[in-house]
mmCIF file of C-alpha atoms in Angstrom:
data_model
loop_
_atom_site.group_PDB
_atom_site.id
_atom_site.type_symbol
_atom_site.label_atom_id
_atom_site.label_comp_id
_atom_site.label_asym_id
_atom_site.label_seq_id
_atom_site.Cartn_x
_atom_site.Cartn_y
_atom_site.Cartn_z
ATOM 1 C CA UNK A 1 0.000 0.000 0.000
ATOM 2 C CA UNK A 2 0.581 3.150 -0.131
ATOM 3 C CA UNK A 3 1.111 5.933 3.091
ATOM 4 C CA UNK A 4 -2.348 8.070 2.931
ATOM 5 C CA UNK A 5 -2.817 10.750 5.920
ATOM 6 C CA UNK A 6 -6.079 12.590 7.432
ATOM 7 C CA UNK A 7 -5.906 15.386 9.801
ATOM 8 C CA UNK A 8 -8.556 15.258 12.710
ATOM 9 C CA UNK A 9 -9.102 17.368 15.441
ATOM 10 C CA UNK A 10 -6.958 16.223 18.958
ATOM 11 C CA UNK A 11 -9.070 15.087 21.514
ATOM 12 C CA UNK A 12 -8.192 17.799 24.069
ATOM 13 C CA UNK A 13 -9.210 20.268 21.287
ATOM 14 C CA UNK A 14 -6.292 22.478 21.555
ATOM 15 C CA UNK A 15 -5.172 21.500 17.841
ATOM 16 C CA UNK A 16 -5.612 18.728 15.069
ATOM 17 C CA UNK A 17 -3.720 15.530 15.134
ATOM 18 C CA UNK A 18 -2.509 13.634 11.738
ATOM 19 C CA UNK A 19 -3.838 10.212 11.528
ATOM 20 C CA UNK A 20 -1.460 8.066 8.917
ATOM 21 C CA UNK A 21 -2.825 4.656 7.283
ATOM 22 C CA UNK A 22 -1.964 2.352 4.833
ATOM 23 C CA UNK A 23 -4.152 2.558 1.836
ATOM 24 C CA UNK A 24 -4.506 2.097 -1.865
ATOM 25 C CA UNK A 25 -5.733 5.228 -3.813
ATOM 26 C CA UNK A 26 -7.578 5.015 -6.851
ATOM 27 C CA UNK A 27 -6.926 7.904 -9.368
ATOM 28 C CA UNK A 28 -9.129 9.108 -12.543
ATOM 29 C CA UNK A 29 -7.227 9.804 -15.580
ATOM 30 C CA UNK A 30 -7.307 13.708 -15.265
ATOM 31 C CA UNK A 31 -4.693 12.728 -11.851
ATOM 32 C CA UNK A 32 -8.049 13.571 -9.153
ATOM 33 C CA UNK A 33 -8.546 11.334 -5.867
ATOM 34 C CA UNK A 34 -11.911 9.192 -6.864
ATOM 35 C CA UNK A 35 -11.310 6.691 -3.863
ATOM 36 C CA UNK A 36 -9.020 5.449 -1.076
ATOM 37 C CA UNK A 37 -9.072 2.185 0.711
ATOM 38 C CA UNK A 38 -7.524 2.048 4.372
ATOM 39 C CA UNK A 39 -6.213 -1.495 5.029
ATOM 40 C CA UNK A 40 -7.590 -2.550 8.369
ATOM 41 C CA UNK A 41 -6.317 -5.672 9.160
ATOM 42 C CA UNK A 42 -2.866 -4.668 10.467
ATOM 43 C CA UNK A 43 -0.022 -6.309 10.787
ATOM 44 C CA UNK A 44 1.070 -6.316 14.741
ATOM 45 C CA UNK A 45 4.068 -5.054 16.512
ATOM 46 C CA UNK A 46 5.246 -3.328 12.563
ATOM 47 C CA UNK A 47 2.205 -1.994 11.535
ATOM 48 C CA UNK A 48 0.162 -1.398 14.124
ATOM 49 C CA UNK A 49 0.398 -1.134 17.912
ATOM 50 C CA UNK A 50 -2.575 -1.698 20.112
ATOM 51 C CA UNK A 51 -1.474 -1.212 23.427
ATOM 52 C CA UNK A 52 0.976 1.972 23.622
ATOM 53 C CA UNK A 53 -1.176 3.302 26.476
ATOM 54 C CA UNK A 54 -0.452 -0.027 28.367
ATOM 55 C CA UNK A 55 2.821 -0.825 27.200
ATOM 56 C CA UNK A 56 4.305 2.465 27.040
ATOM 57 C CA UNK A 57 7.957 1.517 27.117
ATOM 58 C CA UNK A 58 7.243 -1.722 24.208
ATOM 59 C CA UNK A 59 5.945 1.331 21.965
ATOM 60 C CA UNK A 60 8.989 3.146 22.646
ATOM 61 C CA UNK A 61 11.519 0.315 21.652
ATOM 62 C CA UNK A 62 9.582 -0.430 18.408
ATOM 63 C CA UNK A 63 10.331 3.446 17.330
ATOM 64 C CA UNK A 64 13.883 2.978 18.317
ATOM 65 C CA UNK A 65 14.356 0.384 15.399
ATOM 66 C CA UNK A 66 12.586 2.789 12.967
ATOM 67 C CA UNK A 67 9.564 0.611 12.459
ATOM 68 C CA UNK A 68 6.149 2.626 11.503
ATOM 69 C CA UNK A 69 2.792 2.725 12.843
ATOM 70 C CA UNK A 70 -0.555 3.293 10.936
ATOM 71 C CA UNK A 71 -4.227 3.457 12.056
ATOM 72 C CA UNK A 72 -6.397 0.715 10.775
ATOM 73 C CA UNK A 73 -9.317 1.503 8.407
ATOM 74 C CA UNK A 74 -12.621 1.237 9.237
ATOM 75 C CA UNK A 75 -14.433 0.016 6.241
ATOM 76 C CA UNK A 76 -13.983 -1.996 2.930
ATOM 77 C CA UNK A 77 -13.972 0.009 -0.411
ATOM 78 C CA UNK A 78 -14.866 -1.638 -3.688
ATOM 79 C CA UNK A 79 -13.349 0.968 -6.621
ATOM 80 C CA UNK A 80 -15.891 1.705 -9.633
ATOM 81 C CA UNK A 81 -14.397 1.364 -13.082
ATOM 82 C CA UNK A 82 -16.236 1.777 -16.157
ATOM 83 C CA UNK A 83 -15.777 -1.846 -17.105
ATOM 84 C CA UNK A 84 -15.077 -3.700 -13.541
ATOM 85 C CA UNK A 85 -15.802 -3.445 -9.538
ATOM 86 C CA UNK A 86 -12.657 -4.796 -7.760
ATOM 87 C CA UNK A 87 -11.708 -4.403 -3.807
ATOM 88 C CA UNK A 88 -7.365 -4.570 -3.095
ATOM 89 C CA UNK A 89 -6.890 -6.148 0.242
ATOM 90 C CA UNK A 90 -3.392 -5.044 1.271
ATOM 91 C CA UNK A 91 -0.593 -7.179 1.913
ATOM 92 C CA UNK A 92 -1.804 -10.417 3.978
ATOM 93 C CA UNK A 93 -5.007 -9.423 4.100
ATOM 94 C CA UNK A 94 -5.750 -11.630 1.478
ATOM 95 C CA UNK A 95 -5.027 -14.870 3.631
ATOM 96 C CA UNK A 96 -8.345 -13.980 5.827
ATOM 97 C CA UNK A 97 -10.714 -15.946 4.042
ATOM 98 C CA UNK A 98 -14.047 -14.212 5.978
ATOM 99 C CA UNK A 99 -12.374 -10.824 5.334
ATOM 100 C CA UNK A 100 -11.965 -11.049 1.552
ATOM 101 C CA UNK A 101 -15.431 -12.724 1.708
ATOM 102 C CA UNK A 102 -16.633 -9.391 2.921
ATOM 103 C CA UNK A 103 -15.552 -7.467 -0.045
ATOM 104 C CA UNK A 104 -17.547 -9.480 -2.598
ATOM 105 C CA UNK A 105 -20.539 -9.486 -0.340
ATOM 106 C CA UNK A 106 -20.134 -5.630 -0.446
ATOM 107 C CA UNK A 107 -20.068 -6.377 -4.355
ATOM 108 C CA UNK A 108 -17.002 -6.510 -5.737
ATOM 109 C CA UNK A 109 -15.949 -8.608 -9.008
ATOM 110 C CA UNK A 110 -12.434 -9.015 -9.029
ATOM 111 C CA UNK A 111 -9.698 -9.034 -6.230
ATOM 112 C CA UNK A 112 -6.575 -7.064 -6.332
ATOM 113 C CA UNK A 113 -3.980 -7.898 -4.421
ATOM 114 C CA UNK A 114 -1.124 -5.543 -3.646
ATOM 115 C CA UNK A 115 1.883 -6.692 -2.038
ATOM 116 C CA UNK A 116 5.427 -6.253 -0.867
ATOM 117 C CA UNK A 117 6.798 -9.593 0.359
ATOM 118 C CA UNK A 118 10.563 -8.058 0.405
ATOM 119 C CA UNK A 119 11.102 -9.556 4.413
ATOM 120 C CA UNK A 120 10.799 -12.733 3.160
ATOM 121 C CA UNK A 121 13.657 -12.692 0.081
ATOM 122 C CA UNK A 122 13.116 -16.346 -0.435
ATOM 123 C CA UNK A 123 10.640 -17.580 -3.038
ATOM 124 C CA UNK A 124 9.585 -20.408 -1.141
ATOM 125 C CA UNK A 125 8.061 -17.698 1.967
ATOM 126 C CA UNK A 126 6.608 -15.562 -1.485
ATOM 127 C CA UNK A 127 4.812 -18.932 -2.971
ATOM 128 C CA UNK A 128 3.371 -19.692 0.486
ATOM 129 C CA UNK A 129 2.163 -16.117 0.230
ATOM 130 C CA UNK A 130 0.708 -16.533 -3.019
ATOM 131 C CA UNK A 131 -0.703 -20.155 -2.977
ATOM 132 C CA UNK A 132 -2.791 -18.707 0.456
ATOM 133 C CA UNK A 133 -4.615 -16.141 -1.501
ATOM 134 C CA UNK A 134 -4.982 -17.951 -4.396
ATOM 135 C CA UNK A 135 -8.331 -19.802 -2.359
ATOM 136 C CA UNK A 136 -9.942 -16.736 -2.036
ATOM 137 C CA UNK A 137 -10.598 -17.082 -5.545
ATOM 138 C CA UNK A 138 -11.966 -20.505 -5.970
ATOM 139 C CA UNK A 139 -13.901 -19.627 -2.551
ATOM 140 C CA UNK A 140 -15.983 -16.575 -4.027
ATOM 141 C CA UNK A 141 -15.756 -17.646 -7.826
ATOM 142 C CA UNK A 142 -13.698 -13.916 -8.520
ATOM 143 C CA UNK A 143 -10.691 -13.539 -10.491
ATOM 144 C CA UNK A 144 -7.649 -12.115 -8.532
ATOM 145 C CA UNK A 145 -4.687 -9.788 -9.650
ATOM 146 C CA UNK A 146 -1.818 -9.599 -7.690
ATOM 147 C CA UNK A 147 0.849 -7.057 -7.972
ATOM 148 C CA UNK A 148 3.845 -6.956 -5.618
ATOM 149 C CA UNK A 149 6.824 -4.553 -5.253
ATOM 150 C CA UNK A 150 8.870 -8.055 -4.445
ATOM 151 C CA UNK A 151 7.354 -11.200 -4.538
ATOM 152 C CA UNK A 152 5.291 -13.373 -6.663
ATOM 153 C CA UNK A 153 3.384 -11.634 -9.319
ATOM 154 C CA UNK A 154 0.383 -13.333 -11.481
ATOM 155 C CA UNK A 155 -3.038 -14.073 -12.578
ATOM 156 C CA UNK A 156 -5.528 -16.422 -11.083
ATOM 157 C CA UNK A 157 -8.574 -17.226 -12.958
ATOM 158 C CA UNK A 158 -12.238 -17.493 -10.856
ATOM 159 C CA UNK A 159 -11.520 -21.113 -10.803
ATOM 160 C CA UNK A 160 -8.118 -20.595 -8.966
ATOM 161 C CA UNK A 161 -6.166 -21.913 -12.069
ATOM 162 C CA UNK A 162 -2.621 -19.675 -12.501
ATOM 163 C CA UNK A 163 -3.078 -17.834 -15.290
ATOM 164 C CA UNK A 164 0.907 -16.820 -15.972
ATOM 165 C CA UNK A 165 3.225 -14.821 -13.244
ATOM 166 C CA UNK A 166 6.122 -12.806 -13.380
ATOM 167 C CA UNK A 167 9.784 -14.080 -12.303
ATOM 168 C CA UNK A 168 10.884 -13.772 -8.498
ATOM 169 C CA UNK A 169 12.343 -10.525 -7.030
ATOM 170 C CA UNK A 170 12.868 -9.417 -10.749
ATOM 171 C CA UNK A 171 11.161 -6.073 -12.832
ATOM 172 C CA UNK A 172 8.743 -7.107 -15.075
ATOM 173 C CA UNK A 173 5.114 -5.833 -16.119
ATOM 174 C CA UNK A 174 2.416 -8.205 -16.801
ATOM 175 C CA UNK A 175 -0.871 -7.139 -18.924
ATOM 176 C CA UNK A 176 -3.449 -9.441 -17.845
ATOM 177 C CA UNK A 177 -7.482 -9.840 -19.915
ATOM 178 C CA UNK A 178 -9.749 -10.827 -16.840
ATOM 179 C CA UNK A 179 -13.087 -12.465 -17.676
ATOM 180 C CA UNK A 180 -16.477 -10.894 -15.523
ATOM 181 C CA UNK A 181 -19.631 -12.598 -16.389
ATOM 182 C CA UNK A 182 -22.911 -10.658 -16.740
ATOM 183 C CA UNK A 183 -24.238 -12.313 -14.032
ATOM 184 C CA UNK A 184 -22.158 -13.165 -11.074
ATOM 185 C CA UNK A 185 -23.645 -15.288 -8.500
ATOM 186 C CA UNK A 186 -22.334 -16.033 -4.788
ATOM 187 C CA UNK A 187 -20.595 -19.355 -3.876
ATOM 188 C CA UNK A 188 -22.336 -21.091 -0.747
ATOM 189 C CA UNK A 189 -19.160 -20.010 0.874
ATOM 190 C CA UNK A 190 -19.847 -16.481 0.228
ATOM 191 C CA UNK A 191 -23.457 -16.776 1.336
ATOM 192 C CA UNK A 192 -22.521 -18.735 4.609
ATOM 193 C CA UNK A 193 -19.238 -17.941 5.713
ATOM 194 C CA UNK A 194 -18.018 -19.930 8.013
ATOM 195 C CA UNK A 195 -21.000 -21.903 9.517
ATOM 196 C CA UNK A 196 -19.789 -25.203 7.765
ATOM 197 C CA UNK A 197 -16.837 -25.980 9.681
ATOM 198 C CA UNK A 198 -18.813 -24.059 12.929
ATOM 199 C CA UNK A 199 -21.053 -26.730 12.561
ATOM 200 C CA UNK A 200 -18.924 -29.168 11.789
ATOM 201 C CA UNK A 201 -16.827 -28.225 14.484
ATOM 202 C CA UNK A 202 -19.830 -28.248 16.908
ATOM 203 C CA UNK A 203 -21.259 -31.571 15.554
ATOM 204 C CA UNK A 204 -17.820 -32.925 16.367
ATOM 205 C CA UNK A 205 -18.068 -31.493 20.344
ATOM 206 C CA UNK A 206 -20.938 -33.198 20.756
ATOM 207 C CA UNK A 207 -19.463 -36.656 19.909
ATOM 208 C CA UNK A 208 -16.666 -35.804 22.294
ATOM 209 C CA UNK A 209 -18.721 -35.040 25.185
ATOM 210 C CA UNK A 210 -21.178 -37.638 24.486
ATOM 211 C CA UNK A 211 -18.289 -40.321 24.399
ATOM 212 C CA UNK A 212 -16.685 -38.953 28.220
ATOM 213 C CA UNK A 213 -20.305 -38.869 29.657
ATOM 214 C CA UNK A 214 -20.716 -42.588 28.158
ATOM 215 C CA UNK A 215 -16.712 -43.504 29.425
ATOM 216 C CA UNK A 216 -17.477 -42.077 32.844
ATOM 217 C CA UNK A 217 -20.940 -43.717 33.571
ATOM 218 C CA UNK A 218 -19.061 -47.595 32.255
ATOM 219 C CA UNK A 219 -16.520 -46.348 34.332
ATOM 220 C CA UNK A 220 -18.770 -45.837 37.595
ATOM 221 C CA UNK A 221 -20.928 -48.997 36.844
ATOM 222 C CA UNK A 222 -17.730 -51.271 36.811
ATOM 223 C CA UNK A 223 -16.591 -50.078 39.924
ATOM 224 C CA UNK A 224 -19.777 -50.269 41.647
ATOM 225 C CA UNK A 225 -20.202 -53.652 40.500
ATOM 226 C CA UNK A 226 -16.679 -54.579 41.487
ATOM 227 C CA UNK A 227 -17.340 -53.087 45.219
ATOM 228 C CA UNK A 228 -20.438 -55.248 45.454
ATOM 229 C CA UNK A 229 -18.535 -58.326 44.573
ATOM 230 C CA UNK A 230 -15.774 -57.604 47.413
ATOM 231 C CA UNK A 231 -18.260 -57.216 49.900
ATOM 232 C CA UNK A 232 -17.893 -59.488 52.682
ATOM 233 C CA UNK A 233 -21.250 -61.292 53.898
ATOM 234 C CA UNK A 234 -22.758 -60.220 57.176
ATOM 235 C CA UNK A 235 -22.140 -61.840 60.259
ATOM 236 C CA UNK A 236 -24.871 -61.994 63.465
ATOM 237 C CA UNK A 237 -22.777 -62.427 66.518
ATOM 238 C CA UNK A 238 -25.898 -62.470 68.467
ATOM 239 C CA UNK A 239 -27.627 -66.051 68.898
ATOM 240 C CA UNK A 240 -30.545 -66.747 67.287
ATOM 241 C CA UNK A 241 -33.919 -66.505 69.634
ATOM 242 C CA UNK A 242 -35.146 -70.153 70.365
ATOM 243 C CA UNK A 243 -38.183 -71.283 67.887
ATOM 244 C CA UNK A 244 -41.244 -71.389 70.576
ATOM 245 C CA UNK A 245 -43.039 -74.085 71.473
ATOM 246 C CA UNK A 246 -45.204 -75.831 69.223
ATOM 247 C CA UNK A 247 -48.426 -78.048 70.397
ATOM 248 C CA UNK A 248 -48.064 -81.825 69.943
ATOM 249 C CA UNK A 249 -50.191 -83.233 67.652
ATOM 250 C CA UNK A 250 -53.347 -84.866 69.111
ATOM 251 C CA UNK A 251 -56.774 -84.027 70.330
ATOM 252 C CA UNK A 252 -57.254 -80.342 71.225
ATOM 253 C CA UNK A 253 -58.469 -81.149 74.449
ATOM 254 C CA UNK A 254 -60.897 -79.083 76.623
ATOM 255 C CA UNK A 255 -60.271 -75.852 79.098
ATOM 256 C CA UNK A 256 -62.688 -77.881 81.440
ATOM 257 C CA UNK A 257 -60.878 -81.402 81.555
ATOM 258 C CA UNK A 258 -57.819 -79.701 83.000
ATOM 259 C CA UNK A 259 -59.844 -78.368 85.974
ATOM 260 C CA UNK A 260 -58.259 -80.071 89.102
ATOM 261 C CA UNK A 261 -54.999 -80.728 87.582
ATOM 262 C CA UNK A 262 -51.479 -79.636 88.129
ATOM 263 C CA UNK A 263 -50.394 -76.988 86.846
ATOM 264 C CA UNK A 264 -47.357 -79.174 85.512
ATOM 265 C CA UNK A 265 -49.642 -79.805 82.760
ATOM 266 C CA UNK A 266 -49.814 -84.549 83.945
ATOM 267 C CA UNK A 267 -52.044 -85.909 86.468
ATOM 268 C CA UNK A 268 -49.966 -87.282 89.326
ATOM 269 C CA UNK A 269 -50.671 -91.081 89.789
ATOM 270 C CA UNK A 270 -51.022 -92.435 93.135
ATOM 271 C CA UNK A 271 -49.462 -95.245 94.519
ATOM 272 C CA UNK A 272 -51.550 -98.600 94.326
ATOM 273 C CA UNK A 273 -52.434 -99.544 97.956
ATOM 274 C CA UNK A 274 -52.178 -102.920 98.938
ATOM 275 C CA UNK A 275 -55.846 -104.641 98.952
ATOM 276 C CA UNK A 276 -56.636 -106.594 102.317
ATOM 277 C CA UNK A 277 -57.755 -110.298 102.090
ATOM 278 C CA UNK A 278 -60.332 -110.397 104.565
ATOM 279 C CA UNK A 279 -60.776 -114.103 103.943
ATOM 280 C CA UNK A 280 -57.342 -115.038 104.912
ATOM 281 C CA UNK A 281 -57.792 -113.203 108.055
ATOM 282 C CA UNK A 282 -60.956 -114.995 109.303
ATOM 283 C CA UNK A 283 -59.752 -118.494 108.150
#
C-alpha cells in the first residue's frame, strides 16, 4: 500500500492531530482522488500497535528500530471502473478468508492484491504467500490480480487456475485480460461464511462429550459392581432366639378337663395300695 494521511481534530481540542494509514488510492485519468481504501487488518508489533497506552515503554523500543505505525481503516472500499468493480486487500489481508469474503458481499468482481513480500527474500516464503490467496478465488468464484513490489506476481482465474506470473524478485510488467460474467452469482461459501466448519466443528463437540459422559458412567458402573462383589457377607454375633413351642399333635383337648390338675400340665398317679384279704384273716 501506499502511506495516505487525514488530519482530525486532537481530543483535548487544543489542535488537530494527523492520523497516517496504509491505503490504496484510486486515481481518474485527469490525476483527481476518486477513492481510497484504508487497510484494516494490520499487521502487529510493525504496523500497528494496540497497546501503547499499556505498554508504554514496548511502543517506545519499536520506534527505536525505525519501524512505523498506521491506524487501521474502518471500512472496505470496492473501486468503480467503467468496465469492472474490484476491492485490493493489502498485503496479507488476502489470507483472511471471511475478510476477503466481505468485499464481494459488499459487491465486488475481481480481487486485487497488492503486495510487498521483500522480508521474506526467499521464493519459497513468497509462494506460500501466493498459494494462500490464491483460495480466495476458488472460494468466491472472482478472479484475482496480484501485484507486488517483491514477490510473486500473477493471474488467477475465478476457478483458482494460474493464469501466468512474473519471475521472483525481478522487474517485469504483466498485462493481464480478466473475464467478468454478466451475471455473477455467490458461492455457498460467500453466502454462509463460516457456519460449515462451525457446525462441523460443533457436531464434532458433541461426539466428544457424548463419548466422556458414556466412558465415565461404564466407568462408575464397573466399579460399583466390582465393590459389590468384594463385599464381605454379614455376620450376626448375636444367637438366634429359640423357635417357641409348638403343640403336639393330638386331640385339642378341653379348658374344662384340665380343671383339678397340676399346673405341671400330667395328672400325678397315686401309689396302688395294697388290697386286704379279709378271707385269709378270718380263716
Amino acid at each position: 500500500g501506499n502511506d495516505d494521511y487525514e488530519v482530525v481534530p486532537s481530543a483535548d481540542g487544543a489542535g488537530n492531530d494527523r492520523s497516517e494509514y496504509n491505503g490504496a488510492v484510486l486515481f481518474s485519468d485527469s490525476g483527481s482522488r476518486v477513492e481510497t481504501y484504508r487497510k484494516i487488518r494490520l499487521v502487529p508489533f510493525t504496523e500497528h500497535f494496540p497497546y501503547k497506552a499499556q505498554l508504554p515503554w514496548v511502543y517506545e523500543l519499536l520506534q527505536e528500530f525505525d519501524v512505523h505505525f498506521w491506524e487501521p481503516g474502518v471500512s472496505r472500499t470496492v473501486f468503480e471502473h467503467p468496465d469492472v468493480k474490484f476491492s485490493t486487500p493489502i498485503c496479507y489481508e488476502d489470507v483472511f478468508p471471511n475478510y476477503v469474503r466481505g468485499f464481494v458481499l459488499e459487491g465486488a468482481e475481481a480481487i486485487f492484491n497488492i503486495s510487498n513480500d521483500y522480508w521474506s527474500l526467499t521464493e519459497v516464503q513468497a509462494k506460500q504467500h501466493f498459494v494462500a490467496g490464491l483460495f480466495r478465488a476458488v472460494e468466491n468464484r472472482r478472479p484475482i490480480l496480484r501485484t507486488t513490489a517483491s514477490g510473486l506476481t500473477g493471474q488467477i482465474d475465478s476457478r483458482g487456475r494460474i493464469i501466468q506470473t512474473a519471475p521472483y524478485y525481478q522487474e517485469a510488467t504483466l498485462v493481464s485480460d480478466i473475464e467478468i460474467s454478466n451475471e455473477q452469482s455467490f458461492t455457498i461459501y460467500t453466502r454462509f461464511g463460516d457456519y460449515f466448519p462451525l457446525v462441523a466443528g460443533g457436531f464434532l463437540f458433541v461426539i466428544w462429550f457424548s463419548s466422556v459422559v458414556a466412558a465415565m458412567v461404564g466407568r462408575h458402573q464397573v466399579k460399583r459392581k466390582t465393590t459389590d462383589t468384594n463385599r464381605p457377607e454379614p455376620t450376626n454375633s448375636s444367637p438366634e432366639p429359640a423357635p417357641a413351642p409348638q403343640p403336639k399333635a393330638g386331640r385339642s383337648q378341653n379348658p374344662l378337663q384340665t380343671l383339678g390338675k397340676p399346673l405341671g400340665g400330667r395328672r400325678r398317679k397315686r401309689p396302688k395300695q395294697k388290697k386286704t384279704n379279709w378271707r385269709e384273716i378270718w380263716d
